[in-house]
CSV table of C-alpha atoms in Angstrom, one decimal:
chain,number,residue,atom,x,y,z
A,96,MET,CA,104.8,83.4,69.7
A,97,THR,CA,104.8,87.1,70.2
A,98,SER,CA,106.5,88.4,73.4
A,99,PRO,CA,104.4,90.6,75.7
A,100,PRO,CA,105.0,94.3,75.7
A,101,LEU,CA,108.0,95.5,77.7
A,102,ARG,CA,107.5,98.4,80.1
A,103,LEU,CA,110.1,100.9,81.3
A,104,GLY,CA,109.9,102.2,84.9
A,105,VAL,CA,112.1,105.2,85.5
A,106,ASN,CA,113.5,105.6,89.0
A,107,VAL,CA,113.9,109.2,90.1
A,108,ASP,CA,115.8,108.6,93.3
A,109,HIS,CA,119.1,110.1,92.1
A,110,VAL,CA,117.4,113.3,90.9
A,111,ALA,CA,116.7,113.7,94.6
A,112,THR,CA,120.3,112.7,95.4
A,113,VAL,CA,121.6,115.7,93.4
A,114,ARG,CA,119.0,118.0,95.0
A,115,ASN,CA,120.0,116.9,98.5
A,116,ALA,CA,123.7,117.4,97.8
A,117,ARG,CA,123.1,121.1,97.8
A,118,GLY,CA,119.8,121.5,99.7
A,119,GLY,CA,116.8,123.4,98.4
A,120,PRO,CA,114.1,122.3,96.0
A,121,ARG,CA,116.1,121.7,92.8
A,122,PRO,CA,116.4,119.5,90.8
A,123,ASP,CA,112.8,118.4,91.6
A,124,PRO,CA,112.2,114.6,91.3
A,125,VAL,CA,108.5,115.2,90.6
A,126,ARG,CA,109.4,117.4,87.6
A,127,ALA,CA,111.8,114.7,86.4
A,128,ALA,CA,109.0,112.1,86.8
A,129,LEU,CA,106.6,114.2,84.7
A,130,LEU,CA,109.3,114.7,82.0
A,131,ALA,CA,110.1,110.9,82.1
A,132,ILE,CA,106.4,110.1,81.4
A,133,GLU,CA,106.3,112.6,78.6
A,134,ALA,CA,109.4,111.0,77.1
A,135,GLY,CA,107.9,107.5,77.2
A,136,ALA,CA,108.2,106.0,80.7
A,137,ASP,CA,105.4,103.6,81.5
A,138,GLY,CA,105.7,104.2,85.2
A,139,ILE,CA,107.8,105.9,88.0
A,140,THR,CA,109.8,104.2,90.7
A,141,ALA,CA,111.0,105.8,93.9
A,142,HIS,CA,112.6,104.3,97.0
A,143,LEU,CA,111.8,105.9,100.3
A,144,ARG,CA,114.7,104.7,102.4
A,145,GLU,CA,114.6,104.7,106.2
A,146,ASP,CA,117.4,107.3,106.3
A,147,ARG,CA,115.7,109.5,103.6
A,148,ARG,CA,119.0,109.9,101.8
A,149,HIS,CA,117.3,110.8,98.5
A,150,ILE,CA,113.5,110.6,98.2
A,151,ASN,CA,111.6,112.0,101.2
A,152,ASP,CA,108.1,111.6,102.5
A,153,ALA,CA,106.9,114.8,100.8
A,154,ASP,CA,108.3,113.6,97.4
A,155,MET,CA,106.3,110.4,97.6
A,156,ALA,CA,103.1,112.2,98.3
A,157,ARG,CA,103.7,114.7,95.5
A,158,LEU,CA,104.6,111.9,93.1
A,159,LYS,CA,101.4,110.1,93.8
A,160,ALA,CA,99.4,113.3,93.3
A,161,ALA,CA,101.2,114.5,90.2
A,162,ILE,CA,101.8,111.6,87.9
A,163,SER,CA,99.3,109.9,85.6
A,164,LYS,CA,101.2,106.6,85.2
A,165,PRO,CA,101.7,103.9,87.9
A,166,LEU,CA,103.9,104.7,90.9
A,167,ASN,CA,106.1,101.9,92.2
A,168,PHE,CA,107.0,102.5,95.8
A,169,GLU,CA,110.2,100.7,96.8
A,170,MET,CA,110.5,100.2,100.6
A,171,ALA,CA,112.1,98.1,103.3
A,172,ALA,CA,109.7,95.8,105.2
A,173,THR,CA,109.2,97.9,108.3
A,174,GLU,CA,106.1,99.1,110.2
A,175,GLN,CA,106.8,102.7,109.5
A,176,MET,CA,107.2,102.1,105.8
A,177,LEU,CA,104.1,100.0,105.7
A,178,ASP,CA,102.1,102.8,107.3
A,179,ILE,CA,103.4,105.3,104.7
A,180,ALA,CA,102.7,103.0,101.8
A,181,VAL,CA,99.1,102.4,102.9
A,182,ALA,CA,98.6,106.2,103.3
A,183,THR,CA,100.2,106.9,99.9
A,184,ALA,CA,98.3,104.1,98.1
A,185,PRO,CA,100.7,103.6,95.2
A,186,HIS,CA,99.9,101.3,92.3
A,187,ALA,CA,102.7,98.9,93.4
A,188,VAL,CA,105.1,98.3,96.3
A,189,CYS,CA,108.4,96.6,95.7
A,190,LEU,CA,109.9,95.2,99.0
A,191,VAL,CA,113.6,95.6,99.0
A,192,PRO,CA,116.5,94.8,101.4
A,193,GLU,CA,118.0,97.9,103.0
A,194,LYS,CA,121.2,98.5,105.0
A,195,ARG,CA,122.2,102.0,106.2
A,196,THR,CA,125.9,101.4,105.3
A,197,GLU,CA,125.3,100.5,101.7
A,198,ARG,CA,125.5,103.1,98.9
A,199,THR,CA,122.8,101.3,96.9
A,200,THR,CA,120.8,98.1,97.2
A,201,GLU,CA,123.4,95.4,97.2
A,202,GLY,CA,121.3,92.3,96.5
A,203,GLY,CA,117.9,90.7,96.6
A,204,LEU,CA,115.7,90.0,99.6
A,205,ASP,CA,116.4,86.9,101.6
A,206,VAL,CA,113.0,85.6,100.8
A,207,VAL,CA,113.9,82.1,101.8
A,208,GLY,CA,115.2,82.9,105.3
A,209,GLN,CA,112.8,85.8,106.0
A,210,HIS,CA,109.5,84.1,104.8
A,211,ASP,CA,107.7,84.4,108.1
A,212,TYR,CA,108.8,88.1,108.5
A,213,LEU,CA,107.9,89.2,105.0
A,214,LEU,CA,104.6,87.4,104.6
A,215,PRO,CA,102.5,89.8,106.8
A,216,TYR,CA,103.7,92.7,104.7
A,217,VAL,CA,102.8,91.0,101.5
A,218,ASP,CA,99.4,90.1,102.9
A,219,GLN,CA,98.5,93.5,104.3
A,220,LEU,CA,99.6,95.4,101.2
A,221,THR,CA,97.6,93.0,99.0
A,222,ARG,CA,94.5,93.5,101.2
A,223,GLU,CA,95.0,97.3,100.7
A,224,GLY,CA,94.8,96.8,96.9
A,225,VAL,CA,98.5,97.4,96.3
A,226,ARG,CA,100.3,95.1,93.8
A,227,VAL,CA,103.3,93.6,95.6
A,228,SER,CA,106.6,92.7,94.1
A,229,LEU,CA,109.7,91.2,95.8
A,230,PHE,CA,113.2,92.3,94.7
A,231,ILE,CA,115.0,89.0,94.7
A,232,GLU,CA,118.2,87.2,93.6
A,233,PRO,CA,117.8,85.4,90.3
A,234,SER,CA,117.5,81.9,91.7
A,235,THR,CA,114.9,79.1,91.7
A,236,GLU,CA,114.9,79.0,95.5
A,237,ALA,CA,114.0,82.7,95.7
A,238,ILE,CA,111.3,82.2,93.0
A,239,ASP,CA,109.8,79.3,95.0
A,240,ALA,CA,109.8,81.4,98.2
A,241,ALA,CA,108.0,84.2,96.3
A,242,VAL,CA,105.3,81.8,95.1
A,243,LEU,CA,104.8,80.6,98.7
A,244,MET,CA,104.2,84.2,99.8
A,245,LYS,CA,101.7,84.6,97.0
A,246,ALA,CA,103.5,87.7,95.7
A,247,PRO,CA,102.3,88.3,92.1
A,248,VAL,CA,105.5,89.9,90.9
A,249,VAL,CA,109.2,89.5,91.3
A,250,GLU,CA,111.9,91.9,90.2
A,251,LEU,CA,115.2,90.0,89.4
A,252,HIS,CA,118.3,91.7,90.7
A,253,THR,CA,120.6,92.2,87.7
A,254,GLY,CA,123.4,93.9,89.6
A,255,ALA,CA,125.9,91.0,89.7
A,256,TRP,CA,125.5,90.5,85.9
A,257,CYS,CA,125.8,94.2,85.1
A,258,HIS,CA,128.9,94.6,87.4
A,259,ALA,CA,130.6,91.7,85.7
A,260,VAL,CA,129.9,93.2,82.3
A,261,GLU,CA,131.2,96.6,83.5
A,262,VAL,CA,134.5,95.2,84.8
A,263,GLY,CA,135.0,93.0,81.7
A,264,ASP,CA,134.7,89.7,83.5
A,265,MET,CA,132.9,88.1,80.6
A,266,GLY,CA,133.0,84.5,82.0
A,267,ARG,CA,131.3,85.7,85.1
A,268,ALA,CA,128.9,87.9,83.1
A,269,GLU,CA,127.7,84.9,81.0
A,270,ALA,CA,127.1,82.8,84.1
A,271,GLU,CA,125.2,85.6,85.8
A,272,PHE,CA,123.1,86.3,82.7
A,273,ALA,CA,122.3,82.6,82.5
A,274,ARG,CA,121.0,82.8,86.1
A,275,VAL,CA,118.7,85.7,85.2
A,276,ALA,CA,117.4,83.9,82.1
A,277,GLN,CA,116.8,80.7,84.0
A,278,ALA,CA,115.0,82.5,86.9
A,279,ALA,CA,112.8,84.5,84.4
A,280,ALA,CA,111.7,81.4,82.6
A,281,TYR,CA,111.1,79.5,85.9
A,282,GLY,CA,109.2,82.2,87.5
A,283,ALA,CA,107.0,82.9,84.5
A,284,ALA,CA,106.2,79.2,84.2
A,285,LEU,CA,104.9,79.4,87.8
A,286,GLY,CA,102.6,82.3,87.0
A,287,LEU,CA,104.7,85.2,88.3
A,288,GLU,CA,105.1,88.5,86.5
A,289,ILE,CA,108.8,89.1,85.9
A,290,HIS,CA,110.5,92.4,86.2
A,291,ALA,CA,114.3,93.1,86.2
A,292,GLY,CA,116.5,95.9,87.4
A,293,HIS,CA,119.7,97.3,89.0
A,294,GLY,CA,122.8,98.5,87.1
A,295,LEU,CA,121.3,98.3,83.7
A,296,ASP,CA,122.6,100.5,80.9
A,297,TYR,CA,121.8,100.6,77.1
A,298,GLU,CA,123.7,97.4,76.3
A,299,THR,CA,122.6,95.3,79.2
A,300,ALA,CA,119.0,96.5,78.9
A,301,ARG,CA,119.1,95.5,75.2
A,302,ARG,CA,120.2,92.0,76.1
A,303,VAL,CA,117.9,91.4,79.0
A,304,SER,CA,115.0,92.7,76.9
A,305,ALA,CA,115.4,89.7,74.6
A,306,LEU,CA,114.2,87.4,77.5
A,307,PRO,CA,110.5,87.1,76.6
A,308,GLN,CA,109.3,86.4,80.1
A,309,ILE,CA,110.5,89.8,81.4
A,310,VAL,CA,107.7,92.5,81.1
A,311,GLU,CA,109.3,95.5,82.9
A,312,LEU,CA,112.7,97.0,83.5
A,313,ASN,CA,113.3,99.5,86.3
A,314,ILE,CA,116.2,101.9,85.6
A,315,GLY,CA,117.3,105.0,87.4
A,316,HIS,CA,120.9,105.8,88.1
A,317,PHE,CA,122.2,105.3,84.6
A,318,LEU,CA,119.4,107.4,83.1
A,319,VAL,CA,120.1,110.3,85.5
A,320,GLY,CA,123.8,110.1,84.7
A,321,GLU,CA,123.1,110.1,80.9
A,322,ALA,CA,120.8,113.0,81.3
A,323,ILE,CA,123.8,115.2,82.2
A,324,PHE,CA,125.1,114.7,78.7
A,325,VAL,CA,122.1,114.2,76.5
A,326,GLY,CA,119.1,115.3,78.5
A,327,LEU,CA,116.6,113.1,80.3
A,328,ALA,CA,114.1,112.8,77.5
A,329,GLU,CA,116.8,111.7,75.0
A,330,ALA,CA,118.3,109.3,77.5
A,331,ILE,CA,114.9,107.7,77.9
A,332,ARG,CA,114.3,107.7,74.1
A,333,ARG,CA,117.6,105.8,73.7
A,334,MET,CA,116.8,103.4,76.4
A,335,ARG,CA,113.4,102.6,74.9
A,336,GLU,CA,115.1,102.1,71.5
A,337,ALA,CA,117.6,99.7,73.1
A,338,MET,CA,114.8,97.8,74.8
A,339,GLU,CA,112.8,97.5,71.6
A,340,GLN,CA,115.8,96.2,69.7
A,341,GLY,CA,116.3,93.6,72.3
A,342,ARG,CA,112.7,92.6,72.4
A,343,ALA,CA,112.6,92.2,68.6
A,344,GLN,CA,115.3,89.5,69.0
A,345,SER,CA,112.9,87.4,71.2
A,346,CYS,CA,110.0,87.3,68.7
């Protein structure tokens, strides 16, 4: 059985992080998004955080106007963000947890405990014609909760697995990868579209691409870091190559 095509969503948040470190207009995340698409990205992801630490409101509007590929708007489930998302009308919204004290997203949504809180956001975005995804921990409980909310897409949080690989804790890494693989298979069997992201590099992207149920990876920080050394277009080319190598193993 042939695996479905695997898409790459490039997150441009940390282009904005570099810009904001100095102030002014450069580097421009919209320019980075256009270059990423030219280099082979299938879509662009941007997270408008409540504290606007990287992407800002104007960036989101400019991204929507400028890019020809789907825009994936990451946001916390708040009334303000819902209003902005409806006004922006992106292709997709990924609901993510958010804490002001964190450096980056630290885990998946509590979709089990927050079902009643999250459900109205899923419902309204769906009514607005936006494809909704939930950023969740790779667990069967979280998958079941996503199905109950009628979210069509989940993005599996790969951060715990990638961190274990990074620090060389291979026993933990194998256990975490098994969780990702099990959740991907379980979710796909229930009819969900499965994405994955957080902490991925060339090696971990290659391995997770071998899971046939996963149809999209969203990667940002690593690609922006690699761009310092090899350029953004080359970093994306290498990432696509790693993904294709992994995907070939699943066929």
